[in-house]
Coordinates of C-alpha atoms in Angstrom, one line a residue:
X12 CA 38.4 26.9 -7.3
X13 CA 38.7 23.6 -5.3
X14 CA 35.2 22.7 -3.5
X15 CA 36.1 20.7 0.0
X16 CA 33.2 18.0 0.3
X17 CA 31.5 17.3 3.9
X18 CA 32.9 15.1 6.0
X19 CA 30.6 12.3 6.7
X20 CA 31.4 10.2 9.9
X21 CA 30.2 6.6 9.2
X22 CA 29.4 4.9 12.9
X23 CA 27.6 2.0 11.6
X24 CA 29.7 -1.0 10.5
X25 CA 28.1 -3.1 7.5
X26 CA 27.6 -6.2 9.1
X27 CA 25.0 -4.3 11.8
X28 CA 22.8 -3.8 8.9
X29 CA 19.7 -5.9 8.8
X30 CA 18.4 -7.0 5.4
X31 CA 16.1 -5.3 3.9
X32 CA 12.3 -5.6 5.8
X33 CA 9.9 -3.7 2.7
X34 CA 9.1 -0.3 4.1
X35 CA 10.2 2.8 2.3
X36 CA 11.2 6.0 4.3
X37 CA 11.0 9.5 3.4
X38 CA 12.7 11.6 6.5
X39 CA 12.7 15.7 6.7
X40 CA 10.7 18.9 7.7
X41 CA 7.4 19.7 6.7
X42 CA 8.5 22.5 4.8
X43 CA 7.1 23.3 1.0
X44 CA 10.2 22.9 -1.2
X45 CA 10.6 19.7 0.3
X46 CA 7.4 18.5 -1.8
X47 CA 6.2 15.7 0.9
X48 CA 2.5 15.8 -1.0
X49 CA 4.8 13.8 -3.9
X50 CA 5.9 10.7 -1.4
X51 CA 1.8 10.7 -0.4
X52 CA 1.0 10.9 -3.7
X53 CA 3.5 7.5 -4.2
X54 CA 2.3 6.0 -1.4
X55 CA -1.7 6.3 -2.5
X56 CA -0.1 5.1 -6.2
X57 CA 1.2 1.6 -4.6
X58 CA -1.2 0.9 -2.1
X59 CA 0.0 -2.2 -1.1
X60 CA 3.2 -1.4 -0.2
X61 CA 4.6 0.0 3.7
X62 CA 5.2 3.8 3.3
X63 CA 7.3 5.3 6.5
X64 CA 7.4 9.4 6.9
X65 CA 9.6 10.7 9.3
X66 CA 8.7 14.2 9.4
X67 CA 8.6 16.9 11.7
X68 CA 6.4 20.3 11.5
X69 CA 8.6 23.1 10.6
X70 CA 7.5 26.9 12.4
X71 CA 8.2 28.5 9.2
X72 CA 5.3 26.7 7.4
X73 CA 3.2 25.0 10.4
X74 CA 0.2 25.6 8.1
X75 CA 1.6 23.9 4.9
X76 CA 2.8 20.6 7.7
X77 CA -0.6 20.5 9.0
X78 CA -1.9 19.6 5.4
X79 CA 0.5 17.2 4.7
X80 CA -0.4 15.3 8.1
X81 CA -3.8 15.6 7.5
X82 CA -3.5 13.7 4.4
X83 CA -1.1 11.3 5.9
X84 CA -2.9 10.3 8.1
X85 CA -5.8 9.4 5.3
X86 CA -3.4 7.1 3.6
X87 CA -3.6 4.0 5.1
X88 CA 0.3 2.6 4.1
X89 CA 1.9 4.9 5.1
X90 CA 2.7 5.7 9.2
X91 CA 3.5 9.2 10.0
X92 CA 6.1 9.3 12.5
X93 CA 6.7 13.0 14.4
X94 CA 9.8 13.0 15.1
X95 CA 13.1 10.6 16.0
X96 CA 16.0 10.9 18.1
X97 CA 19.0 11.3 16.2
X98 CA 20.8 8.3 18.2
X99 CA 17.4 6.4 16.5
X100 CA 17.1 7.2 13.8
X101 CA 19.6 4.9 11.4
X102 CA 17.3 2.1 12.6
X103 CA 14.9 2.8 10.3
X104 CA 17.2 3.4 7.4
X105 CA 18.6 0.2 8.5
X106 CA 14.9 -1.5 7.9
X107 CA 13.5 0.3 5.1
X108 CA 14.4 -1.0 1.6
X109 CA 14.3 2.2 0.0
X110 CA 14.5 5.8 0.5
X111 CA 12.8 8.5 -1.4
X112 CA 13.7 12.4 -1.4
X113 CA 11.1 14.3 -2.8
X114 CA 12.9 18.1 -2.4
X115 CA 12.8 20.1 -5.6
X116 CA 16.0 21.8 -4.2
X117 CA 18.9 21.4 -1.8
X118 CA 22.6 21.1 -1.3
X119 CA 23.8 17.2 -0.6
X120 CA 21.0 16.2 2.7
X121 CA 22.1 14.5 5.6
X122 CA 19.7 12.3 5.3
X123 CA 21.0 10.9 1.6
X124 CA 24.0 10.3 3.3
X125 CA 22.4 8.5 6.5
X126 CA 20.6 6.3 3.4
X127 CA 23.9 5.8 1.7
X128 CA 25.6 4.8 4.8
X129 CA 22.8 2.1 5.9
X130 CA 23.1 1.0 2.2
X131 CA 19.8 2.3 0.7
X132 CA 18.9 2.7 -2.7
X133 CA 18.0 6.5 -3.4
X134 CA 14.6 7.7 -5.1
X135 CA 15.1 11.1 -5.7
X136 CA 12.6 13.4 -7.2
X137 CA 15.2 16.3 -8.5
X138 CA 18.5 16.4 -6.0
X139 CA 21.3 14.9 -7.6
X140 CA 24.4 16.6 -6.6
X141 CA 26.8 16.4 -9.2
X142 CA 24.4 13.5 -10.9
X143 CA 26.0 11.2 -8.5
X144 CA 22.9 9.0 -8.2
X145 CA 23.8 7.8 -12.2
X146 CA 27.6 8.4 -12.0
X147 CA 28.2 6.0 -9.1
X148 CA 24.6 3.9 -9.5
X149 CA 23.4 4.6 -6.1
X150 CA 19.8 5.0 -7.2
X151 CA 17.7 6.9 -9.8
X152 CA 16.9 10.9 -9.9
X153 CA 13.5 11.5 -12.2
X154 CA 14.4 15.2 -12.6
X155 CA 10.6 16.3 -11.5
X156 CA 9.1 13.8 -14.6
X157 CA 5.8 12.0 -12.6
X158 CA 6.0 9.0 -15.0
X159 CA 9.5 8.8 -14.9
X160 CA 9.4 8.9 -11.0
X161 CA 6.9 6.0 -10.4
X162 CA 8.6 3.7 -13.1
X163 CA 12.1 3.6 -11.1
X164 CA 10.3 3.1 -8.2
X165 CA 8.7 0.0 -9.8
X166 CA 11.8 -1.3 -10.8
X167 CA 13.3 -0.9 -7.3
X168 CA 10.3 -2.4 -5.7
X169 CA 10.2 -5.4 -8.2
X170 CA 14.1 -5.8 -8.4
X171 CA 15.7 -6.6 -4.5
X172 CA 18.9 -7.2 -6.5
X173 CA 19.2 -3.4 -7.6
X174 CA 18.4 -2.7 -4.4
X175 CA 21.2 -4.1 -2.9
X176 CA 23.9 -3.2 -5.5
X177 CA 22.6 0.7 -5.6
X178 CA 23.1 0.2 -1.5
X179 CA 26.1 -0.8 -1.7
X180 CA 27.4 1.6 -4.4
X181 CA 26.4 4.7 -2.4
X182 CA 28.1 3.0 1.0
X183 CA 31.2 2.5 -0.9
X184 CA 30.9 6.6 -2.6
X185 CA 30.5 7.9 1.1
X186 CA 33.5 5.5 3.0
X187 CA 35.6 6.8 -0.8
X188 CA 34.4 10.3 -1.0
X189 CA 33.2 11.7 2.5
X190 CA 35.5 10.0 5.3
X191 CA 37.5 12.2 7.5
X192 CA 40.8 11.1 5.9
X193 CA 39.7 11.5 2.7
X194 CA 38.5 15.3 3.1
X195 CA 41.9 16.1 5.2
X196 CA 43.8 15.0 2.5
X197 CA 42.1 17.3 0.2
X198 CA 42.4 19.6 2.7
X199 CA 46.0 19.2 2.5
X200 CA 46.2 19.5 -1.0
X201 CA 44.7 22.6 -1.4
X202 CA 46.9 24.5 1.3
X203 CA 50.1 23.2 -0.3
X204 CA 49.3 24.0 -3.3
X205 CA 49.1 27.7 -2.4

């Protein structure tokens, strides 16, 4: 069984990419297995760092979002921000310094991606498709361990050097492993060798 990987359309050249200006972003639904309550959580633990949350209510679980905005909007580092425009939204991957996922569960995100491609370190709580995060050194997973979780995140904050290498190991995975030529090759592989 040969699994095709996404194709990833990179539109951002690297030289458009501002260094990094100290905010960290968190960007998805409102929805429970996401776990936003963690990045709050990290935000109230550093207090005197800029905390950015991109998140949107969800229908599904309006009730659950409300409670997360509620406390967001009790935590004075971080900025809770609605919703963005696609077409705006690398921006603030461009300017944050490091993104954090906090979802106990999903396939490979956009939004890692949209990190990776705007040369972001990745925080990850438990979402480490094929442990790519250690494989390729694009950032750290703490496989749901609290302690394990806040200490990366100290050495990213404290370390701008990490910071940059991780970014630029996950740009260079995604042009390698997700551009269009790189999938329709594969592509081509697999039908020939039928």
């Amino acid at each position: 069984k040969t699994v095709i990987k996404n194709i990833y359309p990179i539109t951002t050249k690297i030289s458009q990419f501002t260094k990094n200006q100290g905010f960290i972003v968190w960007v998805g639904r409102l929805v429970s297995f996401k776990k936003a309550e963690l990045y709050l959580e990290l935000a109230q633990k550093f207090p005197q760092e800029e905390f950015k949350m991109i998140a949107p209510l969800s229908d599904g679980e309006l009730e659950y979002g409300k409670q997360i905005q509620a406390k967001a909007k009790q935590t004075p580092n971080l900025e809770l921000i609605d919703f963005v425009s696609p077409n705006e939204i690398k921006s603030y991957y461009q300017q944050a310094k490091i993104y954090v996922t906090t979802s106990h569960m999903e396939g490979f995100s956009n939004t890692m991606m949209e990190a990776m491609e705007a040369q972001k370190p990745i925080l990850s709580w438990n979402v480490n498709p094929d442990k790519i995060l250690e494989t390729y050194k694009m950032g750290f997973c703490a496989y749901e361990n609290k302690t394990k979780f806040y200490d990366f995140f100290e050495q990213l904050k404290q370390n701008a050097v990490l910071c940059k290498t991780m970014g630029e190991a996950g740009r260079n995975y995604l042009e390698k492993e997700h551009s269009q030529e790189q999938i329709v090759n594969e592509f081509k592989k697999v039908l020939l060798s039928d």
